[in-house]
């Protein structure tokens, strides 16, 4: 055959790849929804365009030539990448990357992930947990749950809810140390964190006259609450993060004295970033979860 420089139609390349992979014009036609004769015609036209024999025909038997094998292998790789790119494009509007604090991810969101997936089966939700304020553009984040006194001025923000702060510990710890009145806290181990509401503020609100005793400091709310669950002391628990532990009996709140948190939870996203149905669905679901919580 004479080599030509004409570019073959993409459809004929697709038909040839299917025929080479299936080893049969009939099977390839069934896969592509065309007749056996249609496959044969497309392959013959492709061979004529390329000036290369792609199949050896011996009566009813059909075998791929070495040149055909090389072309089929390369086309299979190219089509696989193409269909993957198409799938990614179709799925891109359904991907939402949501940032939140590690403590919120571990002690609040994780137990609700199944509910989210049930309510939004088509959304590919990806959680990134970090203590720093993410850069939405460079880190590829679509939205975030921020914990701050006021909404960030440079972001679209929807207030999700507020919370209270109160001492929590395991039931065994409360019984062992006889935590019946606020004054009993002087003989407890106070687990300290870095939230604005601290032990001196709670002792003052509880009417205690002396300053609280010093206690070990843990920098992460999740670690502090886990230490309280394991009977290591008493933590100042943020109501959102301890609700599940209290409901399950892992923690108890020995006293009714609580502090109003100075921070609130906000759903935020960049003002100049295009929204999608999936991002809106995540926002609506979070709003509903906070309404139930309160």
mmCIF file of N, CA and C in Angstrom, residues 193-293:
data_model
loop_
_atom_site.group_PDB
_atom_site.id
_atom_site.type_symbol
_atom_site.label_atom_id
_atom_site.label_comp_id
_atom_site.label_asym_id
_atom_site.label_seq_id
_atom_site.Cartn_x
_atom_site.Cartn_y
_atom_site.Cartn_z
ATOM 1 N N UNK A 193 -6.315 24.279 77.256
ATOM 2 C CA UNK A 193 -6.133 24.411 75.816
ATOM 3 C C UNK A 193 -5.868 25.846 75.437
ATOM 4 N N UNK A 194 -6.126 26.173 74.182
ATOM 5 C CA UNK A 194 -5.842 27.529 73.705
ATOM 6 C C UNK A 194 -7.094 28.248 73.216
ATOM 7 N N UNK A 195 -8.274 27.835 73.691
ATOM 8 C CA UNK A 195 -9.495 28.539 73.322
ATOM 9 C C UNK A 195 -9.603 29.818 74.153
ATOM 10 N N UNK A 196 -10.307 30.835 73.642
ATOM 11 C CA UNK A 196 -10.403 32.109 74.374
ATOM 12 C C UNK A 196 -11.053 31.944 75.749
ATOM 13 N N UNK A 197 -12.018 31.047 75.876
ATOM 14 C CA UNK A 197 -12.679 30.833 77.164
ATOM 15 C C UNK A 197 -11.782 29.915 77.998
ATOM 16 N N UNK A 198 -11.263 30.414 79.116
ATOM 17 C CA UNK A 198 -10.299 29.639 79.890
ATOM 18 C C UNK A 198 -10.834 29.338 81.285
ATOM 19 N N UNK A 199 -10.050 28.584 82.030
ATOM 20 C CA UNK A 199 -10.470 28.167 83.358
ATOM 21 C C UNK A 199 -10.701 29.344 84.312
ATOM 22 N N UNK A 200 -9.846 30.388 84.363
ATOM 23 C CA UNK A 200 -10.160 31.513 85.250
ATOM 24 C C UNK A 200 -11.535 32.124 84.990
ATOM 25 N N UNK A 201 -11.920 32.234 83.706
ATOM 26 C CA UNK A 201 -13.233 32.791 83.382
ATOM 27 C C UNK A 201 -14.343 31.885 83.898
ATOM 28 N N UNK A 202 -14.172 30.558 83.770
ATOM 29 C CA UNK A 202 -15.218 29.653 84.244
ATOM 30 C C UNK A 202 -15.291 29.670 85.770
ATOM 31 N N UNK A 203 -14.159 29.654 86.454
ATOM 32 C CA UNK A 203 -14.172 29.690 87.926
ATOM 33 C C UNK A 203 -14.849 30.954 88.425
ATOM 34 N N UNK A 204 -14.610 32.056 87.725
ATOM 35 C CA UNK A 204 -15.277 33.309 88.121
ATOM 36 C C UNK A 204 -16.772 33.217 87.893
ATOM 37 N N UNK A 205 -17.191 32.659 86.744
ATOM 38 C CA UNK A 205 -18.614 32.514 86.463
ATOM 39 C C UNK A 205 -19.286 31.573 87.449
ATOM 40 N N UNK A 206 -18.529 30.586 87.962
ATOM 41 C CA UNK A 206 -19.088 29.629 88.914
ATOM 42 C C UNK A 206 -19.101 30.157 90.341
ATOM 43 N N UNK A 207 -18.573 31.359 90.561
ATOM 44 C CA UNK A 207 -18.590 31.957 91.896
ATOM 45 C C UNK A 207 -17.473 31.495 92.802
ATOM 46 N N UNK A 208 -16.447 30.887 92.245
ATOM 47 C CA UNK A 208 -15.312 30.428 93.060
ATOM 48 C C UNK A 208 -14.429 31.632 93.410
ATOM 49 N N UNK A 209 -13.925 31.661 94.620
ATOM 50 C CA UNK A 209 -13.171 32.806 95.109
ATOM 51 C C UNK A 209 -11.686 32.740 94.764
ATOM 52 N N UNK A 210 -11.152 31.554 94.625
ATOM 53 C CA UNK A 210 -9.729 31.415 94.366
ATOM 54 C C UNK A 210 -9.477 31.118 92.884
ATOM 55 N N UNK A 211 -8.246 31.419 92.464
ATOM 56 C CA UNK A 211 -7.865 31.111 91.086
ATOM 57 C C UNK A 211 -7.764 29.606 90.900
ATOM 58 N N UNK A 212 -8.001 29.107 89.688
ATOM 59 C CA UNK A 212 -7.927 27.656 89.454
ATOM 60 C C UNK A 212 -6.485 27.153 89.536
ATOM 61 N N UNK A 213 -6.311 25.895 89.902
ATOM 62 C CA UNK A 213 -4.962 25.322 89.913
ATOM 63 C C UNK A 213 -4.430 25.160 88.489
ATOM 64 N N UNK A 214 -3.107 25.154 88.367
ATOM 65 C CA UNK A 214 -2.496 24.956 87.048
ATOM 66 C C UNK A 214 -2.681 23.514 86.606
ATOM 67 N N UNK A 215 -2.725 23.303 85.304
ATOM 68 C CA UNK A 215 -2.883 21.959 84.762
ATOM 69 C C UNK A 215 -2.111 21.801 83.473
ATOM 70 N N UNK A 216 -1.997 20.594 82.972
ATOM 71 C CA UNK A 216 -1.259 20.364 81.732
ATOM 72 C C UNK A 216 -1.948 21.041 80.549
ATOM 73 N N UNK A 217 -1.136 21.535 79.625
ATOM 74 C CA UNK A 217 -1.661 22.242 78.452
ATOM 75 C C UNK A 217 -1.468 21.393 77.204
ATOM 76 N N UNK A 218 -2.571 21.168 76.498
ATOM 77 C CA UNK A 218 -2.531 20.445 75.229
ATOM 78 C C UNK A 218 -3.013 21.401 74.142
ATOM 79 N N UNK A 219 -2.305 21.477 73.051
ATOM 80 C CA UNK A 219 -2.599 22.491 72.047
ATOM 81 C C UNK A 219 -3.772 22.207 71.143
ATOM 82 N N UNK A 220 -4.302 21.000 71.178
ATOM 83 C CA UNK A 220 -5.368 20.630 70.232
ATOM 84 C C UNK A 220 -6.611 20.203 70.993
ATOM 85 N N UNK A 221 -7.770 20.734 70.579
ATOM 86 C CA UNK A 221 -9.030 20.396 71.257
ATOM 87 C C UNK A 221 -9.315 18.901 71.211
ATOM 88 N N UNK A 222 -9.007 18.272 70.078
ATOM 89 C CA UNK A 222 -9.252 16.840 69.959
ATOM 90 C C UNK A 222 -8.464 16.049 70.983
ATOM 91 N N UNK A 223 -7.183 16.426 71.185
ATOM 92 C CA UNK A 223 -6.342 15.730 72.166
ATOM 93 C C UNK A 223 -6.839 15.977 73.584
ATOM 94 N N UNK A 224 -7.274 17.192 73.861
ATOM 95 C CA UNK A 224 -7.780 17.520 75.199
ATOM 96 C C UNK A 224 -9.020 16.693 75.521
ATOM 97 N N UNK A 225 -9.950 16.627 74.577
ATOM 98 C CA UNK A 225 -11.179 15.886 74.821
ATOM 99 C C UNK A 225 -10.921 14.390 74.919
ATOM 100 N N UNK A 226 -9.977 13.883 74.136
ATOM 101 C CA UNK A 226 -9.648 12.458 74.236
ATOM 102 C C UNK A 226 -9.045 12.149 75.609
ATOM 103 N N UNK A 227 -8.210 13.055 76.119
ATOM 104 C CA UNK A 227 -7.655 12.869 77.457
ATOM 105 C C UNK A 227 -8.775 12.846 78.498
ATOM 106 N N UNK A 228 -9.778 13.711 78.336
ATOM 107 C CA UNK A 228 -10.913 13.718 79.273
ATOM 108 C C UNK A 228 -11.700 12.420 79.171
ATOM 109 N N UNK A 229 -11.927 11.923 77.943
ATOM 110 C CA UNK A 229 -12.643 10.659 77.759
ATOM 111 C C UNK A 229 -11.915 9.529 78.479
ATOM 112 N N UNK A 230 -10.598 9.557 78.468
ATOM 113 C CA UNK A 230 -9.803 8.495 79.060
ATOM 114 C C UNK A 230 -9.534 8.701 80.544
ATOM 115 N N UNK A 231 -10.234 9.672 81.155
ATOM 116 C CA UNK A 231 -10.146 9.835 82.607
ATOM 117 C C UNK A 231 -8.894 10.522 83.105
ATOM 118 N N UNK A 232 -8.297 11.376 82.256
ATOM 119 C CA UNK A 232 -7.061 12.052 82.652
ATOM 120 C C UNK A 232 -7.296 13.389 83.328
ATOM 121 N N UNK A 233 -8.522 13.877 83.315
ATOM 122 C CA UNK A 233 -8.809 15.165 83.940
ATOM 123 C C UNK A 233 -10.100 15.741 83.408
ATOM 124 N N UNK A 234 -10.268 17.059 83.640
ATOM 125 C CA UNK A 234 -11.473 17.777 83.226
ATOM 126 C C UNK A 234 -11.086 18.790 82.155
ATOM 127 N N UNK A 235 -11.838 18.833 81.079
ATOM 128 C CA UNK A 235 -11.576 19.766 79.981
ATOM 129 C C UNK A 235 -12.712 20.767 79.877
ATOM 130 N N UNK A 236 -12.398 21.942 79.378
ATOM 131 C CA UNK A 236 -13.442 22.884 78.998
ATOM 132 C C UNK A 236 -13.893 22.493 77.596
ATOM 133 N N UNK A 237 -15.087 21.923 77.520
ATOM 134 C CA UNK A 237 -15.555 21.376 76.252
ATOM 135 C C UNK A 237 -16.460 22.325 75.499
ATOM 136 N N UNK A 238 -16.150 22.534 74.225
ATOM 137 C CA UNK A 238 -17.039 23.297 73.353
ATOM 138 C C UNK A 238 -18.237 22.421 73.011
ATOM 139 N N UNK A 239 -19.430 22.970 73.158
ATOM 140 C CA UNK A 239 -20.659 22.168 73.081
ATOM 141 C C UNK A 239 -20.795 21.412 71.764
ATOM 142 N N UNK A 240 -20.355 22.010 70.650
ATOM 143 C CA UNK A 240 -20.461 21.307 69.371
ATOM 144 C C UNK A 240 -19.606 20.047 69.370
ATOM 145 N N UNK A 241 -18.415 20.144 69.962
ATOM 146 C CA UNK A 241 -17.458 19.044 69.888
ATOM 147 C C UNK A 241 -17.718 17.950 70.907
ATOM 148 N N UNK A 242 -18.458 18.266 71.978
ATOM 149 C CA UNK A 242 -18.674 17.252 73.027
ATOM 150 C C UNK A 242 -20.072 16.648 72.980
ATOM 151 N N UNK A 243 -20.938 17.163 72.121
ATOM 152 C CA UNK A 243 -22.333 16.699 72.106
ATOM 153 C C UNK A 243 -22.432 15.195 71.881
ATOM 154 N N UNK A 244 -21.689 14.668 70.919
ATOM 155 C CA UNK A 244 -21.759 13.237 70.627
ATOM 156 C C UNK A 244 -21.202 12.408 71.780
ATOM 157 N N UNK A 245 -20.107 12.876 72.395
ATOM 158 C CA UNK A 245 -19.512 12.146 73.516
ATOM 159 C C UNK A 245 -20.451 12.120 74.717
ATOM 160 N N UNK A 246 -21.137 13.227 74.978
ATOM 161 C CA UNK A 246 -22.088 13.268 76.088
ATOM 162 C C UNK A 246 -23.282 12.360 75.790
ATOM 163 N N UNK A 247 -23.784 12.418 74.556
ATOM 164 C CA UNK A 247 -24.921 11.570 74.189
ATOM 165 C C UNK A 247 -24.581 10.092 74.304
ATOM 166 N N UNK A 248 -23.316 9.736 74.025
ATOM 167 C CA UNK A 248 -22.896 8.329 74.079
ATOM 168 C C UNK A 248 -22.428 7.915 75.474
ATOM 169 N N UNK A 249 -22.373 8.865 76.404
ATOM 170 C CA UNK A 249 -21.945 8.533 77.757
ATOM 171 C C UNK A 249 -20.441 8.511 77.948
ATOM 172 N N UNK A 250 -19.690 8.913 76.943
ATOM 173 C CA UNK A 250 -18.231 8.933 77.095
ATOM 174 C C UNK A 250 -17.777 10.096 77.955
ATOM 175 N N UNK A 251 -18.581 11.163 77.971
ATOM 176 C CA UNK A 251 -18.298 12.327 78.794
ATOM 177 C C UNK A 251 -19.560 12.749 79.534
ATOM 178 N N UNK A 252 -19.369 13.424 80.639
ATOM 179 C CA UNK A 252 -20.480 14.031 81.365
ATOM 180 C C UNK A 252 -20.115 15.481 81.659
ATOM 181 N N UNK A 253 -21.132 16.308 81.857
ATOM 182 C CA UNK A 253 -20.932 17.697 82.263
ATOM 183 C C UNK A 253 -21.417 17.811 83.710
ATOM 184 N N UNK A 254 -20.496 17.798 84.682
ATOM 185 C CA UNK A 254 -20.902 17.746 86.100
ATOM 186 C C UNK A 254 -21.658 18.977 86.574
ATOM 187 N N UNK A 255 -21.503 20.127 85.915
ATOM 188 C CA UNK A 255 -22.084 21.377 86.401
ATOM 189 C C UNK A 255 -22.891 22.058 85.304
ATOM 190 N N UNK A 256 -23.833 22.881 85.706
ATOM 191 C CA UNK A 256 -24.661 23.613 84.752
ATOM 192 C C UNK A 256 -24.058 24.954 84.365
ATOM 193 N N UNK A 257 -22.982 25.352 85.018
ATOM 194 C CA UNK A 257 -22.351 26.634 84.712
ATOM 195 C C UNK A 257 -21.600 26.526 83.382
ATOM 196 N N UNK A 258 -21.892 27.436 82.468
ATOM 197 C CA UNK A 258 -21.219 27.424 81.161
ATOM 198 C C UNK A 258 -20.900 28.848 80.741
ATOM 199 N N UNK A 259 -20.012 28.957 79.788
ATOM 200 C CA UNK A 259 -19.637 30.246 79.225
ATOM 201 C C UNK A 259 -20.114 30.314 77.778
ATOM 202 N N UNK A 260 -20.584 31.485 77.360
ATOM 203 C CA UNK A 260 -20.905 31.675 75.947
ATOM 204 C C UNK A 260 -19.605 31.830 75.170
ATOM 205 N N UNK A 261 -19.447 31.055 74.136
ATOM 206 C CA UNK A 261 -18.220 31.122 73.341
ATOM 207 C C UNK A 261 -18.133 32.462 72.621
ATOM 208 N N UNK A 262 -16.954 33.011 72.576
ATOM 209 C CA UNK A 262 -16.749 34.285 71.886
ATOM 210 C C UNK A 262 -16.655 34.100 70.375
ATOM 211 N N UNK A 263 -16.428 32.855 69.931
ATOM 212 C CA UNK A 263 -16.305 32.555 68.506
ATOM 213 C C UNK A 263 -17.575 31.873 68.007
ATOM 214 N N UNK A 264 -17.767 31.931 66.711
ATOM 215 C CA UNK A 264 -18.887 31.245 66.064
ATOM 216 C C UNK A 264 -18.348 30.452 64.872
ATOM 217 N N UNK A 265 -19.187 29.563 64.353
ATOM 218 C CA UNK A 265 -18.828 28.773 63.164
ATOM 219 C C UNK A 265 -19.417 29.454 61.930
ATOM 220 N N UNK A 266 -18.582 29.570 60.904
ATOM 221 C CA UNK A 266 -18.982 30.226 59.664
ATOM 222 C C UNK A 266 -18.671 29.319 58.477
ATOM 223 N N UNK A 267 -19.587 29.281 57.529
ATOM 224 C CA UNK A 267 -19.318 28.628 56.242
ATOM 225 C C UNK A 267 -18.833 29.721 55.311
ATOM 226 N N UNK A 268 -17.599 29.591 54.819
ATOM 227 C CA UNK A 268 -17.008 30.663 54.028
ATOM 228 C C UNK A 268 -16.494 30.112 52.695
ATOM 229 N N UNK A 269 -16.449 31.001 51.718
ATOM 230 C CA UNK A 269 -15.882 30.687 50.406
ATOM 231 C C UNK A 269 -15.483 31.998 49.739
ATOM 232 N N UNK A 270 -14.554 31.960 48.796
ATOM 233 C CA UNK A 270 -14.092 33.198 48.141
ATOM 234 C C UNK A 270 -15.226 33.913 47.412
ATOM 235 N N UNK A 271 -15.208 35.229 47.478
ATOM 236 C CA UNK A 271 -16.246 36.012 46.811
ATOM 237 C C UNK A 271 -16.162 35.919 45.297
ATOM 238 N N UNK A 272 -14.946 35.772 44.785
ATOM 239 C CA UNK A 272 -14.776 35.800 43.328
ATOM 240 C C UNK A 272 -14.715 34.409 42.711
ATOM 241 N N UNK A 273 -15.018 33.375 43.492
ATOM 242 C CA UNK A 273 -14.986 32.018 42.965
ATOM 243 C C UNK A 273 -16.392 31.586 42.553
ATOM 244 N N UNK A 274 -16.504 31.054 41.352
ATOM 245 C CA UNK A 274 -17.813 30.613 40.860
ATOM 246 C C UNK A 274 -18.350 29.483 41.737
ATOM 247 N N UNK A 275 -19.616 29.576 42.082
ATOM 248 C CA UNK A 275 -20.223 28.527 42.906
ATOM 249 C C UNK A 275 -20.776 27.421 42.014
ATOM 250 N N UNK A 276 -21.050 26.291 42.618
ATOM 251 C CA UNK A 276 -21.634 25.161 41.901
ATOM 252 C C UNK A 276 -22.801 24.618 42.713
ATOM 253 N N UNK A 277 -23.583 23.792 42.061
ATOM 254 C CA UNK A 277 -24.693 23.148 42.774
ATOM 255 C C UNK A 277 -24.169 22.325 43.938
ATOM 256 N N UNK A 278 -23.023 21.678 43.757
ATOM 257 C CA UNK A 278 -22.476 20.827 44.815
ATOM 258 C C UNK A 278 -22.059 21.653 46.026
ATOM 259 N N UNK A 279 -21.410 22.805 45.808
ATOM 260 C CA UNK A 279 -21.012 23.667 46.927
ATOM 261 C C UNK A 279 -22.242 24.172 47.662
ATOM 262 N N UNK A 280 -23.268 24.564 46.913
ATOM 263 C CA UNK A 280 -24.509 25.026 47.544
ATOM 264 C C UNK A 280 -25.153 23.915 48.362
ATOM 265 N N UNK A 281 -25.088 22.693 47.871
ATOM 266 C CA UNK A 281 -25.666 21.562 48.592
ATOM 267 C C UNK A 281 -24.920 21.307 49.900
ATOM 268 N N UNK A 282 -23.594 21.424 49.870
ATOM 269 C CA UNK A 282 -22.801 21.252 51.095
ATOM 270 C C UNK A 282 -23.184 22.334 52.109
ATOM 271 N N UNK A 283 -23.309 23.566 51.651
ATOM 272 C CA UNK A 283 -23.692 24.666 52.539
ATOM 273 C C UNK A 283 -25.066 24.409 53.174
ATOM 274 N N UNK A 284 -26.032 24.025 52.363
ATOM 275 C CA UNK A 284 -27.379 23.779 52.887
ATOM 276 C C UNK A 284 -27.383 22.633 53.890
ATOM 277 N N UNK A 285 -26.601 21.582 53.610
ATOM 278 C CA UNK A 285 -26.542 20.441 54.522
ATOM 279 C C UNK A 285 -25.926 20.853 55.855
ATOM 280 N N UNK A 286 -24.869 21.646 55.824
ATOM 281 C CA UNK A 286 -24.228 22.100 57.062
ATOM 282 C C UNK A 286 -25.163 22.983 57.879
ATOM 283 N N UNK A 287 -25.876 23.870 57.204
ATOM 284 C CA UNK A 287 -26.841 24.720 57.908
ATOM 285 C C UNK A 287 -27.875 23.863 58.624
ATOM 286 N N UNK A 288 -28.369 22.838 57.932
ATOM 287 C CA UNK A 288 -29.342 21.927 58.545
ATOM 288 C C UNK A 288 -28.783 21.179 59.733
ATOM 289 N N UNK A 289 -27.513 20.751 59.663
ATOM 290 C CA UNK A 289 -26.893 20.039 60.763
ATOM 291 C C UNK A 289 -26.738 20.922 61.989
ATOM 292 N N UNK A 290 -26.379 22.175 61.802
ATOM 293 C CA UNK A 290 -26.236 23.093 62.925
ATOM 294 C C UNK A 290 -27.594 23.434 63.525
ATOM 295 N N UNK A 291 -28.632 23.494 62.685
ATOM 296 C CA UNK A 291 -29.979 23.754 63.232
ATOM 297 C C UNK A 291 -30.421 22.607 64.121
ATOM 298 N N UNK A 292 -30.123 21.379 63.724
ATOM 299 C CA UNK A 292 -30.452 20.214 64.544
ATOM 300 C C UNK A 292 -29.662 20.244 65.842
ATOM 301 N N UNK A 293 -28.378 20.643 65.743
ATOM 302 C CA UNK A 293 -27.508 20.671 66.918
ATOM 303 C C UNK A 293 -28.032 21.622 67.973
#
